[in-house]
Amino acid sequence: MSFENLPDDWPARPLDDPVLAADVVDLVVSDADRAAGALGFLLCRPGGTLAQPVVVGEVAQEDPTQVVARMIPVIADLPDTPGFVLALARPRGGVHDADRALHQYALDACEDAGLTLWGTFLATHAGVTHLPVASGLVPRSGAA
């Protein structure tokens, strides 16, 4: 799947569907962001539809956990923005343990801030991969 598969009404659909969310991540995370390394925050309206994507570029020299830690309070202070989709961007490779740790950190930090993490995705030049939450390990409403 890719952004070319997005349905015409995708802006009206919530990003709690991992297939749709992956295609939206593919749309908003550019090839340049993937090449340089970036974190994308797809800010969502109540109900989970995309409000605004925000991409923090060139994070290769910084601990991504610290970027997420700085962004969550900012997002929590935004009106009508109860959550987001997180996109990890890099040129290549599969999901690493560090990605899983960042995903768990984001889940915990979102819970503490009263935000919903609609999903976490890895975006590379090869495509977009969903990082699921293992059933029973991290039960959080709205988290993917």
Tab-separated table of N, CA and C in Angstrom:
chain	number	residue	atom	x	y	z
A	1	MET	N	0.841	-1.177	0.000
A	1	MET	CA	0.000	0.000	0.000
A	1	MET	C	0.889	1.243	0.000
A	2	SER	N	0.321	2.341	-0.446
A	2	SER	CA	1.035	3.606	-0.448
A	2	SER	C	0.016	4.730	-0.503
A	3	PHE	N	0.518	5.951	-0.503
A	3	PHE	CA	-0.384	7.102	-0.546
A	3	PHE	C	-1.235	7.103	-1.811
A	4	GLU	N	-0.791	6.417	-2.842
A	4	GLU	CA	-1.561	6.343	-4.085
A	4	GLU	C	-2.846	5.530	-3.916
A	5	ASN	N	-2.951	4.781	-2.817
A	5	ASN	CA	-4.130	3.963	-2.540
A	5	ASN	C	-5.147	4.666	-1.645
A	6	LEU	N	-4.882	5.907	-1.270
A	6	LEU	CA	-5.801	6.600	-0.366
A	6	LEU	C	-7.164	6.807	-1.030
A	7	PRO	N	-8.235	6.520	-0.300
A	7	PRO	CA	-9.564	6.794	-0.849
A	7	PRO	C	-9.806	8.296	-0.928
A	8	ASP	N	-10.713	8.694	-1.781
A	8	ASP	CA	-10.998	10.125	-1.961
A	8	ASP	C	-11.412	10.806	-0.669
A	9	ASP	N	-12.087	10.088	0.213
A	9	ASP	CA	-12.593	10.696	1.448
A	9	ASP	C	-11.663	10.476	2.646
A	10	TRP	N	-10.387	10.163	2.395
A	10	TRP	CA	-9.476	9.858	3.494
A	10	TRP	C	-9.387	10.965	4.544
A	11	PRO	N	-9.477	12.257	4.193
A	11	PRO	CA	-9.378	13.265	5.251
A	11	PRO	C	-10.513	13.188	6.281
A	12	ALA	N	-11.618	12.569	5.919
A	12	ALA	CA	-12.759	12.450	6.832
A	12	ALA	C	-12.722	11.158	7.644
A	13	ARG	N	-11.739	10.312	7.394
A	13	ARG	CA	-11.660	9.020	8.084
A	13	ARG	C	-10.673	9.091	9.252
A	14	PRO	N	-11.011	8.425	10.365
A	14	PRO	CA	-10.081	8.402	11.500
A	14	PRO	C	-8.851	7.553	11.195
A	15	LEU	N	-7.760	7.911	11.806
A	15	LEU	CA	-6.490	7.219	11.587
A	15	LEU	C	-6.310	6.030	12.529
A	16	ASP	N	-7.408	5.498	13.070
A	16	ASP	CA	-7.309	4.302	13.897
A	16	ASP	C	-7.254	3.030	13.063
A	17	ASP	N	-7.436	3.156	11.753
A	17	ASP	CA	-7.272	2.035	10.828
A	17	ASP	C	-5.806	2.014	10.409
A	18	PRO	N	-5.041	0.975	10.804
A	18	PRO	CA	-3.602	0.961	10.500
A	18	PRO	C	-3.270	1.021	9.012
A	19	VAL	N	-4.112	0.454	8.156
A	19	VAL	CA	-3.835	0.492	6.716
A	19	VAL	C	-3.978	1.923	6.202
A	20	LEU	N	-5.061	2.586	6.573
A	20	LEU	CA	-5.256	3.979	6.170
A	20	LEU	C	-4.162	4.864	6.757
A	21	ALA	N	-3.864	4.684	8.047
A	21	ALA	CA	-2.842	5.505	8.691
A	21	ALA	C	-1.481	5.318	8.023
A	22	ALA	N	-1.139	4.087	7.638
A	22	ALA	CA	0.136	3.842	6.958
A	22	ALA	C	0.199	4.590	5.636
A	23	ASP	N	-0.914	4.610	4.908
A	23	ASP	CA	-0.939	5.335	3.637
A	23	ASP	C	-0.815	6.844	3.851
A	24	VAL	N	-1.423	7.355	4.921
A	24	VAL	CA	-1.305	8.789	5.226
A	24	VAL	C	0.133	9.109	5.648
A	25	VAL	N	0.742	8.246	6.454
A	25	VAL	CA	2.151	8.437	6.813
A	25	VAL	C	3.001	8.466	5.539
A	26	ASP	N	2.736	7.562	4.614
A	26	ASP	CA	3.482	7.528	3.353
A	26	ASP	C	3.323	8.844	2.589
A	27	LEU	N	2.146	9.445	2.693
A	27	LEU	CA	1.881	10.717	2.013
A	27	LEU	C	2.650	11.873	2.648
A	28	VAL	N	2.659	11.947	3.981
A	28	VAL	CA	3.191	13.149	4.634
A	28	VAL	C	4.683	13.079	4.964
A	29	VAL	N	5.244	11.883	5.038
A	29	VAL	CA	6.682	11.769	5.329
A	29	VAL	C	7.417	11.683	3.988
A	30	SER	N	8.115	12.748	3.659
A	30	SER	CA	8.761	12.850	2.349
A	30	SER	C	9.985	11.951	2.226
A	31	ASP	N	10.423	11.750	1.001
A	31	ASP	CA	11.662	11.007	0.766
A	31	ASP	C	12.841	11.698	1.430
A	32	ALA	N	12.848	13.022	1.421
A	32	ALA	CA	13.931	13.771	2.069
A	32	ALA	C	13.945	13.535	3.577
A	33	ASP	N	12.754	13.483	4.199
A	33	ASP	CA	12.673	13.202	5.635
A	33	ASP	C	13.175	11.795	5.934
A	34	ARG	N	12.844	10.849	5.074
A	34	ARG	CA	13.306	9.472	5.265
A	34	ARG	C	14.823	9.400	5.111
A	35	ALA	N	15.364	10.114	4.126
A	35	ALA	CA	16.811	10.092	3.892
A	35	ALA	C	17.578	10.702	5.065
A	36	ALA	N	17.062	11.783	5.627
A	36	ALA	CA	17.760	12.492	6.696
A	36	ALA	C	17.470	11.933	8.079
A	37	GLY	N	16.367	11.217	8.215
A	37	GLY	CA	15.909	10.764	9.533
A	37	GLY	C	15.025	11.833	10.139
A	38	ALA	N	13.827	11.455	10.529
A	38	ALA	CA	12.868	12.426	11.056
A	38	ALA	C	11.849	11.729	11.942
A	39	LEU	N	11.124	12.528	12.680
A	39	LEU	CA	9.963	12.054	13.422
A	39	LEU	C	8.761	12.857	12.948
A	40	GLY	N	7.706	12.145	12.615
A	40	GLY	CA	6.476	12.803	12.190
A	40	GLY	C	5.412	12.658	13.259
A	41	PHE	N	4.702	13.736	13.493
A	41	PHE	CA	3.586	13.755	14.426
A	41	PHE	C	2.365	14.164	13.613
A	42	LEU	N	1.480	13.212	13.355
A	42	LEU	CA	0.264	13.501	12.596
A	42	LEU	C	-0.817	13.843	13.613
A	43	LEU	N	-0.982	15.139	13.836
A	43	LEU	CA	-1.909	15.612	14.857
A	43	LEU	C	-3.339	15.298	14.438
A	44	CYS	N	-4.119	14.788	15.376
A	44	CYS	CA	-5.482	14.355	15.076
A	44	CYS	C	-6.518	15.190	15.816
A	45	ARG	N	-7.637	15.386	15.141
A	45	ARG	CA	-8.799	16.046	15.735
A	45	ARG	C	-9.525	15.048	16.635
A	46	PRO	N	-10.474	15.526	17.446
A	46	PRO	CA	-11.326	14.570	18.154
A	46	PRO	C	-11.969	13.626	17.126
A	47	GLY	N	-11.956	12.359	17.412
A	47	GLY	CA	-12.454	11.377	16.467
A	47	GLY	C	-11.360	10.749	15.637
A	48	GLY	N	-10.153	11.321	15.657
A	48	GLY	CA	-9.003	10.698	15.021
A	48	GLY	C	-8.692	11.083	13.599
A	49	THR	N	-9.392	12.067	13.027
A	49	THR	CA	-9.046	12.491	11.667
A	49	THR	C	-7.815	13.403	11.707
A	50	LEU	N	-7.080	13.425	10.605
A	50	LEU	CA	-5.865	14.231	10.534
A	50	LEU	C	-6.191	15.717	10.590
A	51	ALA	N	-5.545	16.410	11.512
A	51	ALA	CA	-5.672	17.865	11.586
A	51	ALA	C	-4.488	18.527	10.890
A	52	GLN	N	-3.259	18.086	11.259
A	52	GLN	CA	-2.055	18.719	10.724
A	52	GLN	C	-0.858	17.802	10.948
A	53	PRO	N	-0.085	17.532	9.916
A	53	PRO	CA	1.165	16.813	10.137
A	53	PRO	C	2.280	17.784	10.525
A	54	VAL	N	3.118	17.341	11.447
A	54	VAL	CA	4.294	18.101	11.859
A	54	VAL	C	5.476	17.141	11.773
A	55	VAL	N	6.496	17.501	11.015
A	55	VAL	CA	7.666	16.643	10.878
A	55	VAL	C	8.869	17.372	11.456
A	56	VAL	N	9.534	16.699	12.394
A	56	VAL	CA	10.761	17.204	12.994
A	56	VAL	C	11.894	16.502	12.267
A	57	GLY	N	12.628	17.260	11.460
A	57	GLY	CA	13.623	16.671	10.576
A	57	GLY	C	14.997	16.547	11.178
A	58	GLU	N	15.788	15.725	10.524
A	58	GLU	CA	17.196	15.526	10.845
A	58	GLU	C	17.423	15.251	12.327
A	59	VAL	N	16.755	14.214	12.832
A	59	VAL	CA	16.884	13.862	14.244
A	59	VAL	C	17.949	12.794	14.489
A	60	ALA	N	18.725	12.465	13.472
A	60	ALA	CA	19.717	11.394	13.589
A	60	ALA	C	20.746	11.670	14.690
A	61	GLN	N	21.035	12.914	14.960
A	61	GLN	CA	22.040	13.262	15.967
A	61	GLN	C	21.455	13.398	17.367
A	62	GLU	N	20.145	13.183	17.504
A	62	GLU	CA	19.483	13.396	18.784
A	62	GLU	C	18.726	12.136	19.178
A	63	ASP	N	18.587	11.932	20.479
A	63	ASP	CA	17.798	10.809	20.976
A	63	ASP	C	16.332	11.071	20.640
A	64	PRO	N	15.702	10.208	19.836
A	64	PRO	CA	14.314	10.455	19.448
A	64	PRO	C	13.353	10.501	20.631
A	65	THR	N	13.714	9.813	21.714
A	65	THR	CA	12.864	9.860	22.911
A	65	THR	C	12.770	11.284	23.437
A	66	GLN	N	13.863	12.025	23.368
A	66	GLN	CA	13.856	13.404	23.849
A	66	GLN	C	12.994	14.290	22.957
A	67	VAL	N	12.984	14.016	21.666
A	67	VAL	CA	12.119	14.774	20.749
A	67	VAL	C	10.657	14.513	21.101
A	68	VAL	N	10.309	13.249	21.289
A	68	VAL	CA	8.935	12.902	21.673
A	68	VAL	C	8.598	13.536	23.025
A	69	ALA	N	9.533	13.484	23.949
A	69	ALA	CA	9.299	14.070	25.274
A	69	ALA	C	9.020	15.571	25.189
A	70	ARG	N	9.677	16.268	24.283
A	70	ARG	CA	9.426	17.705	24.124
A	70	ARG	C	8.123	17.985	23.387
A	71	MET	N	7.764	17.127	22.441
A	71	MET	CA	6.565	17.365	21.625
A	71	MET	C	5.265	17.057	22.362
A	72	ILE	N	5.256	16.064	23.222
A	72	ILE	CA	3.999	15.659	23.864
A	72	ILE	C	3.363	16.782	24.670
A	73	PRO	N	4.089	17.530	25.494
A	73	PRO	CA	3.424	18.635	26.201
A	73	PRO	C	2.915	19.723	25.260
A	74	VAL	N	3.617	19.946	24.172
A	74	VAL	CA	3.161	20.923	23.179
A	74	VAL	C	1.845	20.465	22.570
A	75	ILE	N	1.793	19.199	22.177
A	75	ILE	CA	0.567	18.653	21.579
A	75	ILE	C	-0.571	18.666	22.592
A	76	ALA	N	-0.269	18.317	23.832
A	76	ALA	CA	-1.306	18.297	24.874
A	76	ALA	C	-1.913	19.679	25.105
A	77	ASP	N	-1.154	20.737	24.840
A	77	ASP	CA	-1.652	22.107	25.021
A	77	ASP	C	-2.425	22.639	23.818
A	78	LEU	N	-2.403	21.916	22.703
A	78	LEU	CA	-3.124	22.376	21.514
A	78	LEU	C	-4.624	22.139	21.680
A	79	PRO	N	-5.444	23.103	21.308
A	79	PRO	CA	-6.890	22.895	21.404
A	79	PRO	C	-7.374	21.869	20.384
A	80	ASP	N	-8.340	21.074	20.781
A	80	ASP	CA	-8.977	20.087	19.889
A	80	ASP	C	-7.981	19.143	19.225
A	81	THR	N	-6.935	18.785	19.960
A	81	THR	CA	-5.926	17.849	19.455
A	81	THR	C	-5.682	16.797	20.531
A	82	PRO	N	-6.570	15.797	20.607
A	82	PRO	CA	-6.467	14.815	21.684
A	82	PRO	C	-5.464	13.691	21.445
A	83	GLY	N	-4.783	13.707	20.302
A	83	GLY	CA	-3.818	12.651	20.057
A	83	GLY	C	-3.132	12.802	18.723
A	84	PHE	N	-2.331	11.786	18.380
A	84	PHE	CA	-1.549	11.847	17.152
A	84	PHE	C	-1.122	10.451	16.724
A	85	VAL	N	-0.635	10.385	15.510
A	85	VAL	CA	0.047	9.207	14.969
A	85	VAL	C	1.527	9.563	14.926
A	86	LEU	N	2.370	8.645	15.355
A	86	LEU	CA	3.815	8.866	15.366
A	86	LEU	C	4.446	8.133	14.193
A	87	ALA	N	5.300	8.836	13.440
A	87	ALA	CA	6.014	8.231	12.312
A	87	ALA	C	7.515	8.357	12.537
A	88	LEU	N	8.212	7.242	12.511
A	88	LEU	CA	9.665	7.212	12.607
A	88	LEU	C	10.188	7.079	11.187
A	89	ALA	N	11.023	7.993	10.757
A	89	ALA	CA	11.495	7.975	9.370
A	89	ALA	C	13.004	7.787	9.331
A	90	ARG	N	13.421	6.890	8.445
A	90	ARG	CA	14.849	6.678	8.177
A	90	ARG	C	14.974	6.048	6.801
A	91	PRO	N	16.175	6.031	6.240
A	91	PRO	CA	16.319	5.561	4.858
A	91	PRO	C	15.952	4.093	4.648
A	92	ARG	N	16.362	3.226	5.570
A	92	ARG	CA	16.169	1.790	5.319
A	92	ARG	C	16.139	1.038	6.632
A	93	GLY	N	15.832	-0.244	6.516
A	93	GLY	CA	15.862	-1.148	7.663
A	93	GLY	C	14.480	-1.479	8.176
A	94	GLY	N	14.445	-2.520	8.975
A	94	GLY	CA	13.201	-2.942	9.599
A	94	GLY	C	13.050	-2.335	10.978
A	95	VAL	N	12.058	-2.811	11.680
A	95	VAL	CA	11.781	-2.335	13.031
A	95	VAL	C	12.858	-2.879	13.972
A	96	HIS	N	13.473	-1.979	14.734
A	96	HIS	CA	14.528	-2.330	15.686
A	96	HIS	C	13.980	-2.269	17.109
A	97	ASP	N	14.744	-2.804	18.040
A	97	ASP	CA	14.362	-2.723	19.449
A	97	ASP	C	14.243	-1.270	19.904
A	98	ALA	N	15.096	-0.398	19.380
A	98	ALA	CA	15.013	1.027	19.750
A	98	ALA	C	13.690	1.632	19.286
A	99	ASP	N	13.177	1.182	18.138
A	99	ASP	CA	11.870	1.655	17.666
A	99	ASP	C	10.771	1.193	18.610
A	100	ARG	N	10.855	-0.063	19.042
A	100	ARG	CA	9.869	-0.605	19.975
A	100	ARG	C	9.914	0.146	21.301
A	101	ALA	N	11.113	0.458	21.764
A	101	ALA	CA	11.257	1.201	23.016
A	101	ALA	C	10.684	2.610	22.879
A	102	LEU	N	10.921	3.254	21.747
A	102	LEU	CA	10.365	4.590	21.523
A	102	LEU	C	8.846	4.527	21.457
A	103	HIS	N	8.318	3.515	20.801
A	103	HIS	CA	6.873	3.308	20.715
A	103	HIS	C	6.276	3.159	22.115
A	104	GLN	N	6.914	2.337	22.955
A	104	GLN	CA	6.413	2.144	24.320
A	104	GLN	C	6.514	3.440	25.112
A	105	TYR	N	7.622	4.161	24.941
A	105	TYR	CA	7.765	5.450	25.625
A	105	TYR	C	6.631	6.394	25.216
A	106	ALA	N	6.342	6.450	23.926
A	106	ALA	CA	5.273	7.330	23.440
A	106	ALA	C	3.923	6.912	24.009
A	107	LEU	N	3.659	5.604	24.069
A	107	LEU	CA	2.404	5.128	24.663
A	107	LEU	C	2.283	5.584	26.121
A	108	ASP	N	3.351	5.377	26.889
A	108	ASP	CA	3.320	5.748	28.301
A	108	ASP	C	3.199	7.256	28.487
A	109	ALA	N	3.963	8.017	27.711
A	109	ALA	CA	3.927	9.476	27.826
A	109	ALA	C	2.566	10.023	27.405
A	110	CYS	N	1.968	9.438	26.375
A	110	CYS	CA	0.635	9.868	25.947
A	110	CYS	C	-0.394	9.580	27.036
A	111	GLU	N	-0.289	8.410	27.630
A	111	GLU	CA	-1.217	8.085	28.718
A	111	GLU	C	-1.087	9.101	29.855
A	112	ASP	N	0.144	9.426	30.232
A	112	ASP	CA	0.371	10.397	31.306
A	112	ASP	C	-0.161	11.777	30.951
A	113	ALA	N	-0.115	12.140	29.659
A	113	ALA	CA	-0.547	13.471	29.213
A	113	ALA	C	-2.023	13.512	28.827
A	114	GLY	N	-2.699	12.364	28.877
A	114	GLY	CA	-4.105	12.325	28.485
A	114	GLY	C	-4.314	12.370	26.985
A	115	LEU	N	-3.306	11.948	26.223
A	115	LEU	CA	-3.397	11.921	24.766
A	115	LEU	C	-3.602	10.490	24.274
A	116	THR	N	-4.140	10.363	23.084
A	116	THR	CA	-4.269	9.068	22.429
A	116	THR	C	-3.183	8.944	21.370
A	117	LEU	N	-2.433	7.870	21.438
A	117	LEU	CA	-1.488	7.548	20.366
A	117	LEU	C	-2.228	6.610	19.425
A	118	TRP	N	-2.639	7.133	18.274
A	118	TRP	CA	-3.452	6.372	17.323
A	118	TRP	C	-2.647	5.285	16.625
A	119	GLY	N	-1.345	5.392	16.638
A	119	GLY	CA	-0.493	4.364	16.050
A	119	GLY	C	0.914	4.881	15.869
A	120	THR	N	1.848	3.952	15.728
A	120	THR	CA	3.244	4.277	15.461
A	120	THR	C	3.663	3.499	14.221
A	121	PHE	N	4.390	4.183	13.337
A	121	PHE	CA	4.782	3.597	12.050
A	121	PHE	C	6.229	3.918	11.754
A	122	LEU	N	6.907	2.976	11.114
A	122	LEU	CA	8.251	3.186	10.594
A	122	LEU	C	8.121	3.445	9.103
A	123	ALA	N	8.643	4.588	8.643
A	123	ALA	CA	8.620	4.941	7.223
A	123	ALA	C	10.050	4.922	6.693
A	124	THR	N	10.295	4.057	5.701
A	124	THR	CA	11.588	3.995	5.025
A	124	THR	C	11.335	4.144	3.525
A	125	HIS	N	12.406	4.145	2.751
A	125	HIS	CA	12.244	4.222	1.302
A	125	HIS	C	11.527	2.986	0.756
A	126	ALA	N	11.558	1.882	1.506
A	126	ALA	CA	10.918	0.646	1.062
A	126	ALA	C	9.427	0.598	1.381
A	127	GLY	N	8.959	1.465	2.270
A	127	GLY	CA	7.542	1.453	2.617
A	127	GLY	C	7.294	1.867	4.049
A	128	VAL	N	6.093	1.572	4.531
A	128	VAL	CA	5.668	1.969	5.870
A	128	VAL	C	5.232	0.717	6.625
A	129	THR	N	5.749	0.565	7.852
A	129	THR	CA	5.459	-0.588	8.702
A	129	THR	C	4.792	-0.123	9.984
A	130	HIS	N	3.721	-0.801	10.364
A	130	HIS	CA	2.973	-0.509	11.589
A	130	HIS	C	3.636	-1.212	12.769
A	131	LEU	N	3.804	-0.503	13.883
A	131	LEU	CA	4.288	-1.117	15.115
A	131	LEU	C	3.077	-1.398	15.997
A	132	PRO	N	2.604	-2.626	16.012
A	132	PRO	CA	1.405	-2.927	16.802
A	132	PRO	C	1.721	-3.022	18.287
A	133	VAL	N	0.674	-2.873	19.086
A	133	VAL	CA	0.775	-3.083	20.526
A	133	VAL	C	0.341	-4.518	20.772
A	134	ALA	N	1.167	-5.291	21.457
A	134	ALA	CA	0.846	-6.686	21.722
A	134	ALA	C	-0.414	-6.780	22.573
A	135	SER	N	-1.318	-7.616	22.155
A	135	SER	CA	-2.586	-7.802	22.856
A	135	SER	C	-2.336	-8.194	24.303
A	136	GLY	N	-2.994	-7.487	25.222
A	136	GLY	CA	-2.894	-7.794	26.633
A	136	GLY	C	-1.713	-7.175	27.349
A	137	LEU	N	-0.690	-6.708	26.615
A	137	LEU	CA	0.472	-6.141	27.273
A	137	LEU	C	0.306	-4.660	27.583
A	138	VAL	N	-0.269	-3.923	26.674
A	138	VAL	CA	-0.418	-2.487	26.864
A	138	VAL	C	-1.840	-2.094	26.445
A	139	PRO	N	-2.844	-2.442	27.240
A	139	PRO	CA	-4.213	-2.106	26.843
A	139	PRO	C	-4.485	-0.625	27.012
A	140	ARG	N	-4.574	0.078	25.913
A	140	ARG	CA	-4.854	1.499	25.944
A	140	ARG	C	-5.896	1.796	24.896
A	141	SER	N	-6.943	2.485	25.269
A	141	SER	CA	-8.004	2.813	24.341
A	141	SER	C	-7.462	3.707	23.226
A	142	GLY	N	-7.722	3.320	21.975
A	142	GLY	CA	-7.318	4.125	20.837
A	142	GLY	C	-5.909	3.884	20.373
A	143	ALA	N	-5.100	3.201	21.169
A	143	ALA	CA	-3.716	2.952	20.752
A	143	ALA	C	-3.675	1.810	19.765
A	144	ALA	N	-2.821	1.946	18.778
A	144	ALA	CA	-2.684	0.882	17.781
A	144	ALA	C	-1.446	0.078	18.044
